[in-house]
Amino acid sequence: METAPRTESTPAPRAPTVGATLWRERCLSPWSPVTVLGAGLLAYLPVVEYAPAAVAWAQPAMKALAFGCMLGVVTLSVLRMGTTRFARLRRVRHEAREALAEYVRLSGRAGDRASASAREELPRLRARLDEAYVQQDAEALAQSTAALSRAVDKHFAVHRRNGTVEFLLGFAKAFAIAMAIRTVAVEPFKIPSGSMIPTLQIGDQIFVNKFIYGVRIPYLNKVPFQAVRAPARGDVIVFENPNNPSKDFVKRIVAVGGDTVSIRNDVVYVNGQPLQRSRPEPYTYMDQDYRTGEWTSDKAFRFEERVDGKSYAVLQNHAESDASYRGGELVNVPPGHVFVLGDNRDNSSDSRYGLGEYPGALEHTSFVPVGNIKGKAMITWLALGHGGLFSNLFGGTGFNTERLFQPVR
């Protein structure tokens, strides 16, 4: 007796789910390239911080990612606004997601107290909404969303908080998350002056690492514990001016607590040893009048200075040493403080000059308490200074792509 050969049936294709549809929408949202850029930036920061040589390939890659994401945002935005039908579907989908979120929230709040009719009706209406969502039928989706919203109102009205309370709770959560990020992780800072030229240019927007020195308690200016390491010589830091708490400054640490510092004829001595310097070279840079916004060209001499193996560029107005800083006396940096200088040495209100709060009192040395340090400068994530794209349209101020994602050394 012969038997018929077995044939394997082709499995039916899996029907799309609401979850898959939501992920597809997220990928086609203009916010998806922004998310990709944020993820790339999170990976880029530790790479350039702890592997300085990697910047040679990491910075161009980060620039390419940024421009690709910008193009993606523009393209997806244009596509989303392209047709009236798509715009209506997008609006209905948003209303459906809100209705689903409210249903999940209130059903969880009601728990076992939900009535038998609610447990029977609401899952059925949600299933209908899910089906319309997957099919992307705007009319059916609008009807099923309205039906679910009416049923939620009928069964869960007693479990709904006051609208004002819901708004305030949502705002409080968002504010708490934003404050936690700014306090513990990363904070943006804009460079307002030329005191750190050539390291930082006027208009640079930088990210500040808030975690590396420890979690700082704002207003109390206390750091309960050290996270990664203590502030070190050569670090570029953002700090709250101890002589004027309303101002934030950015300077470079050249000495830490327990060090002795003296400056003789523009040469910095730390613990009796002069900081190594290269031969000065002529340098031209652009400065900006903070009152008029007008850009002017200034000349100085640029040289490389080294401290603890870290090399950075410094400017001074004279090719040779000049006794422009009165004193030269030895000062002791108190424990728990740092001594800071601007890289543009002859145009910086730093520890030599009371951090700008004691005009003319050149002998008034001011130190920065560690508790006032907000964090360490990491990268320039945006450069809106002199030159670059669109500078002809805005009085010389433009978008400088060369400085994009440049590490702060």
CSV table of C-alpha atoms in Angstrom, one decimal:
chain,number,residue,atom,x,y,z
A,1,MET,CA,0.0,0.0,0.0
A,2,GLU,CA,1.5,3.3,-1.1
A,3,THR,CA,1.4,6.3,1.1
A,4,ALA,CA,1.2,9.8,-0.2
A,5,PRO,CA,4.4,11.8,0.2
A,6,ARG,CA,4.5,14.2,3.1
A,7,THR,CA,4.5,17.8,2.2
A,8,GLU,CA,5.6,20.6,4.5
A,9,SER,CA,3.1,23.4,4.6
A,10,THR,CA,4.5,26.9,4.4
A,11,PRO,CA,3.9,28.6,7.7
A,12,ALA,CA,1.5,31.5,7.6
A,13,PRO,CA,3.2,34.9,7.9
A,14,ARG,CA,3.0,36.4,11.4
A,15,ALA,CA,0.5,39.2,11.6
A,16,PRO,CA,2.1,42.5,12.6
A,17,THR,CA,1.6,43.5,16.2
A,18,VAL,CA,1.0,46.9,17.8
A,19,GLY,CA,4.5,46.7,19.3
A,20,ALA,CA,6.1,46.2,15.9
A,21,THR,CA,4.0,49.1,14.5
A,22,LEU,CA,5.0,51.4,17.3
A,23,TRP,CA,8.7,50.6,16.7
A,24,ARG,CA,8.3,51.3,13.0
A,25,GLU,CA,6.7,54.7,13.8
A,26,ARG,CA,9.6,55.5,16.2
A,27,CYS,CA,12.1,54.7,13.5
A,28,LEU,CA,10.3,57.0,11.0
A,29,SER,CA,9.9,59.8,13.6
A,30,PRO,CA,12.1,62.9,13.2
A,31,TRP,CA,13.2,62.2,16.8
A,32,SER,CA,14.8,58.9,15.8
A,33,PRO,CA,18.0,60.6,14.3
A,34,VAL,CA,18.2,62.7,17.4
A,35,THR,CA,18.2,59.6,19.5
A,36,VAL,CA,20.9,58.0,17.3
A,37,LEU,CA,23.0,61.2,17.6
A,38,GLY,CA,22.6,61.1,21.4
A,39,ALA,CA,23.7,57.5,21.6
A,40,GLY,CA,26.7,58.2,19.4
A,41,LEU,CA,27.6,61.1,21.6
A,42,LEU,CA,27.4,59.0,24.7
A,43,ALA,CA,29.9,56.6,23.1
A,44,TYR,CA,32.1,59.4,21.8
A,45,LEU,CA,32.7,61.1,25.1
A,46,PRO,CA,34.5,58.4,27.0
A,47,VAL,CA,36.5,57.5,23.9
A,48,VAL,CA,38.0,61.0,23.5
A,49,GLU,CA,38.3,61.5,27.3
A,50,TYR,CA,40.3,58.3,28.0
A,51,ALA,CA,41.9,57.6,24.6
A,52,PRO,CA,43.1,61.0,23.4
A,53,ALA,CA,44.8,59.5,20.3
A,54,ALA,CA,41.4,58.2,19.1
A,55,VAL,CA,40.2,61.7,18.3
A,56,ALA,CA,42.0,61.5,14.9
A,57,TRP,CA,39.3,59.1,13.7
A,58,ALA,CA,36.5,59.5,16.2
A,59,GLN,CA,35.9,63.3,15.6
A,60,PRO,CA,35.4,62.9,11.8
A,61,ALA,CA,33.1,59.9,12.4
A,62,MET,CA,31.1,61.9,15.0
A,63,LYS,CA,30.8,64.8,12.5
A,64,ALA,CA,29.6,62.5,9.8
A,65,LEU,CA,27.0,61.0,12.1
A,66,ALA,CA,25.8,64.5,13.2
A,67,PHE,CA,25.4,65.7,9.6
A,68,GLY,CA,23.7,62.4,8.6
A,69,CYS,CA,21.3,62.8,11.6
A,70,MET,CA,20.5,66.4,10.6
A,71,LEU,CA,19.7,65.3,7.1
A,72,GLY,CA,17.5,62.5,8.5
A,73,VAL,CA,15.6,65.0,10.7
A,74,VAL,CA,14.9,67.2,7.7
A,75,THR,CA,14.0,64.4,5.4
A,76,LEU,CA,11.6,62.7,7.8
A,77,SER,CA,10.0,66.0,8.8
A,78,VAL,CA,9.3,66.8,5.1
A,79,LEU,CA,7.8,63.3,4.5
A,80,ARG,CA,5.6,63.6,7.6
A,81,MET,CA,4.2,66.9,6.4
A,82,GLY,CA,3.9,65.8,2.8
A,83,THR,CA,0.2,64.8,2.6
A,84,THR,CA,-3.0,65.7,4.4
A,85,ARG,CA,-3.9,62.0,4.8
A,86,PHE,CA,-0.6,61.2,6.6
A,87,ALA,CA,-1.0,64.3,8.8
A,88,ARG,CA,-4.4,63.1,9.9
A,89,LEU,CA,-3.2,59.6,10.5
A,90,ARG,CA,-0.4,60.9,12.6
A,91,ARG,CA,-2.8,63.0,14.7
A,92,VAL,CA,-5.1,60.0,15.2
A,93,ARG,CA,-2.3,57.7,16.2
A,94,HIS,CA,-1.1,60.2,18.8
A,95,GLU,CA,-4.6,60.3,20.3
A,96,ALA,CA,-4.7,56.5,20.3
A,97,ARG,CA,-1.4,56.2,22.1
A,98,GLU,CA,-2.7,58.6,24.7
A,99,ALA,CA,-5.9,56.7,25.2
A,100,LEU,CA,-4.0,53.4,25.5
A,101,ALA,CA,-1.6,54.9,28.1
A,102,GLU,CA,-4.5,56.3,30.1
A,103,TYR,CA,-6.2,52.9,30.0
A,104,VAL,CA,-3.1,51.1,31.2
A,105,ARG,CA,-2.5,53.7,33.9
A,106,LEU,CA,-6.0,53.7,35.3
A,107,SER,CA,-6.6,50.0,35.1
A,108,GLY,CA,-3.4,49.5,37.1
A,109,ARG,CA,-4.6,52.0,39.6
A,110,ALA,CA,-8.0,50.3,39.9
A,111,GLY,CA,-6.5,46.8,40.2
A,112,ASP,CA,-8.9,44.2,41.7
A,113,ARG,CA,-11.5,47.0,42.3
A,114,ALA,CA,-12.4,47.1,38.7
A,115,SER,CA,-16.0,45.9,38.1
A,116,ALA,CA,-16.9,42.8,36.2
A,117,SER,CA,-18.3,44.8,33.3
A,118,ALA,CA,-15.1,46.8,33.0
A,119,ARG,CA,-13.0,43.6,33.0
A,120,GLU,CA,-15.2,42.3,30.1
A,121,GLU,CA,-15.7,45.5,28.0
A,122,LEU,CA,-12.3,47.3,28.2
A,123,PRO,CA,-10.0,44.4,26.9
A,124,ARG,CA,-12.4,43.9,24.0
A,125,LEU,CA,-12.3,47.6,23.1
A,126,ARG,CA,-8.5,47.7,23.4
A,127,ALA,CA,-8.2,44.7,21.1
A,128,ARG,CA,-10.3,46.6,18.6
A,129,LEU,CA,-8.1,49.6,18.9
A,130,ASP,CA,-5.0,47.5,18.5
A,131,GLU,CA,-6.3,46.0,15.3
A,132,ALA,CA,-7.1,49.4,13.8
A,133,TYR,CA,-3.7,50.6,14.9
A,134,VAL,CA,-1.9,47.8,13.1
A,135,GLN,CA,-4.1,48.3,9.9
A,136,GLN,CA,-3.3,52.1,10.0
A,137,ASP,CA,-7.0,52.8,9.2
A,138,ALA,CA,-7.4,56.4,10.3
A,139,GLU,CA,-11.2,56.3,10.4
A,140,ALA,CA,-11.4,53.0,12.3
A,141,LEU,CA,-8.6,54.1,14.6
A,142,ALA,CA,-10.5,57.3,15.5
A,143,GLN,CA,-13.7,55.4,16.2
A,144,SER,CA,-12.0,52.7,18.4
A,145,THR,CA,-10.0,55.4,20.3
A,146,ALA,CA,-13.2,57.3,21.0
A,147,ALA,CA,-15.0,54.1,22.2
A,148,LEU,CA,-12.1,53.1,24.5
A,149,SER,CA,-11.9,56.7,25.9
A,150,ARG,CA,-15.7,56.7,26.7
A,151,ALA,CA,-15.4,53.3,28.4
A,152,VAL,CA,-12.4,54.4,30.5
A,153,ASP,CA,-14.3,57.5,31.6
A,154,LYS,CA,-17.4,55.4,32.5
A,155,HIS,CA,-15.5,52.7,34.5
A,156,PHE,CA,-12.5,54.5,35.9
A,157,ALA,CA,-13.7,58.1,36.5
A,158,VAL,CA,-13.4,57.6,40.3
A,159,HIS,CA,-9.8,56.5,40.0
A,160,ARG,CA,-8.7,59.5,37.9
A,161,ARG,CA,-6.7,62.2,39.6
A,162,ASN,CA,-7.5,65.9,39.2
A,163,GLY,CA,-6.2,67.2,35.8
A,164,THR,CA,-4.1,69.9,37.5
A,165,VAL,CA,-2.6,67.3,39.8
A,166,GLU,CA,-1.7,65.0,36.9
A,167,PHE,CA,-0.1,67.9,35.1
A,168,LEU,CA,1.9,69.0,38.1
A,169,LEU,CA,3.1,65.4,38.8
A,170,GLY,CA,4.2,65.0,35.2
A,171,PHE,CA,6.0,68.4,35.3
A,172,ALA,CA,7.6,67.5,38.6
A,173,LYS,CA,8.9,64.2,37.1
A,174,ALA,CA,10.3,65.8,34.0
A,175,PHE,CA,11.9,68.6,36.1
A,176,ALA,CA,13.5,66.0,38.5
A,177,ILE,CA,15.0,64.0,35.6
A,178,ALA,CA,16.4,67.2,34.0
A,179,MET,CA,17.9,68.4,37.3
A,180,ALA,CA,19.4,64.9,38.0
A,181,ILE,CA,21.1,65.0,34.6
A,182,ARG,CA,22.4,68.5,35.1
A,183,THR,CA,23.5,67.8,38.7
A,184,VAL,CA,25.1,64.3,38.2
A,185,ALA,CA,25.9,63.7,34.6
A,186,VAL,CA,26.4,66.5,31.9
A,187,GLU,CA,25.7,70.2,31.7
A,188,PRO,CA,26.1,72.6,28.7
A,189,PHE,CA,28.0,75.8,29.1
A,190,LYS,CA,28.5,78.7,26.7
A,191,ILE,CA,31.9,80.4,26.4
A,192,PRO,CA,31.2,84.1,26.8
A,193,SER,CA,34.6,85.7,26.6
A,194,GLY,CA,38.1,85.3,25.1
A,195,SER,CA,39.9,84.4,28.3
A,196,MET,CA,40.5,80.8,27.2
A,197,ILE,CA,41.6,81.5,23.7
A,198,PRO,CA,43.0,79.5,21.9
A,199,THR,CA,41.7,76.5,23.7
A,200,LEU,CA,38.1,77.7,23.8
A,201,GLN,CA,36.7,80.4,21.4
A,202,ILE,CA,34.0,82.9,22.1
A,203,GLY,CA,30.7,81.3,21.3
A,204,ASP,CA,31.8,77.7,21.8
A,205,GLN,CA,29.2,75.5,23.5
A,206,ILE,CA,30.8,72.8,25.6
A,207,PHE,CA,29.6,69.8,27.6
A,208,VAL,CA,30.8,69.7,31.2
A,209,ASN,CA,31.4,66.3,33.0
A,210,LYS,CA,29.6,66.7,36.3
A,211,PHE,CA,30.4,63.3,37.6
A,212,ILE,CA,34.2,63.0,37.3
A,213,TYR,CA,35.1,64.9,40.5
A,214,GLY,CA,32.0,63.7,42.5
A,215,VAL,CA,28.4,64.6,42.9
A,216,ARG,CA,28.2,68.3,43.9
A,217,ILE,CA,25.4,69.5,46.1
A,218,PRO,CA,24.2,72.8,44.5
A,219,TYR,CA,24.0,76.0,46.7
A,220,LEU,CA,25.8,74.2,49.5
A,221,ASN,CA,28.9,73.8,47.4
A,222,LYS,CA,29.8,70.5,48.9
A,223,VAL,CA,31.1,67.3,47.3
A,224,PRO,CA,30.2,64.4,49.7
A,225,PHE,CA,32.4,61.9,47.9
A,226,GLN,CA,34.9,61.7,45.1
A,227,ALA,CA,33.6,59.8,42.1
A,228,VAL,CA,36.4,59.1,39.6
A,229,ARG,CA,39.3,61.4,40.7
A,230,ALA,CA,40.1,64.7,42.2
A,231,PRO,CA,40.6,67.9,40.2
A,232,ALA,CA,44.1,67.8,38.6
A,233,ARG,CA,46.6,70.2,37.2
A,234,GLY,CA,45.9,70.9,33.6
A,235,ASP,CA,42.1,70.3,33.8
A,236,VAL,CA,39.8,72.9,32.2
A,237,ILE,CA,37.0,73.4,34.7
A,238,VAL,CA,33.7,75.3,35.0
A,239,PHE,CA,33.2,76.7,38.4
A,240,GLU,CA,31.0,79.1,40.4
A,241,ASN,CA,33.0,82.2,41.2
A,242,PRO,CA,33.5,82.2,45.0
A,243,ASN,CA,33.7,86.0,45.0
A,244,ASN,CA,30.5,86.4,43.0
A,245,PRO,CA,28.3,83.3,43.1
A,246,SER,CA,26.1,84.7,40.3
A,247,LYS,CA,28.9,84.1,37.8
A,248,ASP,CA,30.2,80.9,36.3
A,249,PHE,CA,33.8,80.9,35.0
A,250,VAL,CA,35.9,78.5,32.9
A,251,LYS,CA,39.6,78.4,33.6
A,252,ARG,CA,42.5,75.9,33.7
A,253,ILE,CA,43.9,74.5,36.9
A,254,VAL,CA,47.6,75.0,37.3
A,255,ALA,CA,48.0,74.2,41.0
A,256,VAL,CA,46.0,72.2,43.6
A,257,GLY,CA,45.7,72.1,47.3
A,258,GLY,CA,49.1,71.9,49.0
A,259,ASP,CA,51.0,73.3,46.1
A,260,THR,CA,53.0,76.5,46.1
A,261,VAL,CA,52.7,78.9,43.1
A,262,SER,CA,54.6,81.9,42.0
A,263,ILE,CA,54.6,83.8,38.7
A,264,ARG,CA,57.8,85.6,37.8
A,265,ASN,CA,58.0,87.5,34.5
A,266,ASP,CA,55.0,85.6,33.1
A,267,VAL,CA,56.5,82.2,33.9
A,268,VAL,CA,54.5,80.0,36.2
A,269,TYR,CA,56.3,78.2,38.9
A,270,VAL,CA,54.6,75.3,40.7
A,271,ASN,CA,56.4,73.9,43.8
A,272,GLY,CA,59.5,75.8,42.8
A,273,GLN,CA,59.7,74.3,39.2
A,274,PRO,CA,58.9,76.4,36.1
A,275,LEU,CA,56.3,75.0,33.8
A,276,GLN,CA,57.9,74.0,30.5
A,277,ARG,CA,57.2,76.3,27.6
A,278,SER,CA,57.9,76.1,23.9
A,279,ARG,CA,59.2,79.0,21.8
A,280,PRO,CA,56.6,81.6,21.2
A,281,GLU,CA,55.1,82.1,17.7
A,282,PRO,CA,53.0,85.0,16.4
A,283,TYR,CA,49.3,84.4,16.6
A,284,THR,CA,46.2,86.3,15.4
A,285,TYR,CA,42.8,85.7,16.9
A,286,MET,CA,39.4,87.2,16.9
A,287,ASP,CA,37.9,88.9,19.9
A,288,GLN,CA,34.3,90.2,20.3
A,289,ASP,CA,33.1,93.4,22.1
A,290,TYR,CA,30.5,92.1,24.5
A,291,ARG,CA,28.5,95.4,24.3
A,292,THR,CA,28.3,95.8,20.5
A,293,GLY,CA,29.0,92.2,19.3
A,294,GLU,CA,31.6,93.6,16.9
A,295,TRP,CA,34.5,91.3,16.0
A,296,THR,CA,38.1,92.7,16.1
A,297,SER,CA,41.4,91.1,15.3
A,298,ASP,CA,44.1,90.9,18.0
A,299,LYS,CA,47.7,89.8,17.9
A,300,ALA,CA,49.6,87.8,20.5
A,301,PHE,CA,52.3,85.1,20.9
A,302,ARG,CA,51.3,81.5,21.2
A,303,PHE,CA,53.3,78.8,23.0
A,304,GLU,CA,52.8,75.4,24.4
A,305,GLU,CA,52.9,75.0,28.1
A,306,ARG,CA,53.2,71.6,30.0
A,307,VAL,CA,52.1,70.6,33.4
A,308,ASP,CA,52.1,67.0,34.7
A,309,GLY,CA,52.6,65.7,31.1
A,310,LYS,CA,49.6,67.6,29.7
A,311,SER,CA,50.3,70.1,26.9
A,312,TYR,CA,48.1,73.0,26.0
A,313,ALA,CA,48.3,76.3,24.1
A,314,VAL,CA,48.7,79.6,25.9
A,315,LEU,CA,48.7,83.2,24.6
A,316,GLN,CA,50.6,86.2,25.9
A,317,ASN,CA,51.0,89.7,24.6
A,318,HIS,CA,54.8,89.6,24.6
A,319,ALA,CA,57.3,87.4,22.9
A,320,GLU,CA,59.7,87.6,25.8
A,321,SER,CA,58.9,87.4,29.5
A,322,ASP,CA,57.4,90.6,30.9
A,323,ALA,CA,56.8,91.6,34.4
A,324,SER,CA,53.1,92.6,33.7
A,325,TYR,CA,52.0,90.7,36.8
A,326,ARG,CA,53.1,92.5,40.0
A,327,GLY,CA,54.3,90.4,42.8
A,328,GLY,CA,56.0,87.1,42.0
A,329,GLU,CA,55.6,86.3,45.6
A,330,LEU,CA,55.1,82.6,46.6
A,331,VAL,CA,51.5,81.7,47.5
A,332,ASN,CA,50.3,78.5,49.1
A,333,VAL,CA,47.2,76.9,47.7
A,334,PRO,CA,45.0,75.9,50.7
A,335,PRO,CA,43.8,72.3,51.0
A,336,GLY,CA,40.5,71.8,49.2
A,337,HIS,CA,41.2,74.6,46.7
A,338,VAL,CA,42.7,75.1,43.3
A,339,PHE,CA,44.6,77.9,41.6
A,340,VAL,CA,43.3,78.7,38.1
A,341,LEU,CA,44.6,80.7,35.1
A,342,GLY,CA,43.1,81.6,31.7
A,343,ASP,CA,45.0,80.4,28.6
A,344,ASN,CA,44.8,83.9,27.2
A,345,ARG,CA,47.1,85.0,30.0
A,346,ASP,CA,47.0,88.8,29.5
A,347,ASN,CA,43.3,88.9,29.0
A,348,SER,CA,41.9,86.8,31.9
A,349,SER,CA,40.4,87.5,35.2
A,350,ASP,CA,41.7,84.6,37.1
A,351,SER,CA,43.2,83.6,40.5
A,352,ARG,CA,45.9,86.3,40.0
A,353,TYR,CA,43.3,89.1,40.0
A,354,GLY,CA,40.7,88.1,42.5
A,355,LEU,CA,38.7,86.2,39.8
A,356,GLY,CA,37.6,89.6,38.4
A,357,GLU,CA,36.0,91.0,41.5
A,358,TYR,CA,38.9,93.1,42.7
A,359,PRO,CA,39.8,95.5,39.8
A,360,GLY,CA,43.3,96.8,40.1
A,361,ALA,CA,44.2,94.7,43.1
A,362,LEU,CA,46.8,92.5,41.4
A,363,GLU,CA,48.1,91.2,44.6
A,364,HIS,CA,44.7,89.8,45.7
A,365,THR,CA,45.1,86.1,45.0
A,366,SER,CA,41.8,84.1,45.0
A,367,PHE,CA,41.5,80.4,45.1
A,368,VAL,CA,38.6,78.2,43.9
A,369,PRO,CA,37.1,75.8,46.5
A,370,VAL,CA,36.7,72.3,45.2
A,371,GLY,CA,33.0,72.5,46.2
A,372,ASN,CA,32.5,75.4,43.7
A,373,ILE,CA,33.7,73.3,40.8
A,374,LYS,CA,30.8,72.3,38.6
A,375,GLY,CA,32.8,69.9,36.4
A,376,LYS,CA,35.5,69.3,33.8
A,377,ALA,CA,35.1,70.6,30.3
A,378,MET,CA,34.9,67.7,27.8
A,379,ILE,CA,34.1,68.7,24.2
A,380,THR,CA,32.9,71.6,22.1
A,381,TRP,CA,29.5,70.2,20.8
A,382,LEU,CA,28.6,73.4,18.9
A,383,ALA,CA,30.7,76.4,17.8
A,384,LEU,CA,28.9,79.6,17.0
A,385,GLY,CA,31.7,82.1,16.8
A,386,HIS,CA,33.7,84.1,14.3
A,387,GLY,CA,33.7,82.7,10.7
A,388,GLY,CA,32.2,79.6,9.4
A,389,LEU,CA,28.9,79.0,7.7
A,390,PHE,CA,26.5,81.9,7.4
A,391,SER,CA,29.0,84.3,9.0
A,392,ASN,CA,28.3,86.8,6.2
A,393,LEU,CA,24.7,87.0,7.2
A,394,PHE,CA,25.2,87.6,10.9
A,395,GLY,CA,28.0,90.2,11.3
A,396,GLY,CA,30.9,87.7,11.2
A,397,THR,CA,29.3,85.1,13.6
A,398,GLY,CA,28.7,81.7,12.0
A,399,PHE,CA,28.7,78.0,12.4
A,400,ASN,CA,32.3,76.7,12.7
A,401,THR,CA,32.2,73.1,11.6
A,402,GLU,CA,36.0,72.6,12.2
A,403,ARG,CA,35.5,72.9,16.0
A,404,LEU,CA,32.5,70.5,16.1
A,405,PHE,CA,33.0,67.8,18.7
A,406,GLN,CA,36.5,69.0,19.4
A,407,PRO,CA,37.9,67.7,22.8
A,408,VAL,CA,38.9,70.3,25.3
A,409,ARG,CA,42.5,69.6,26.2
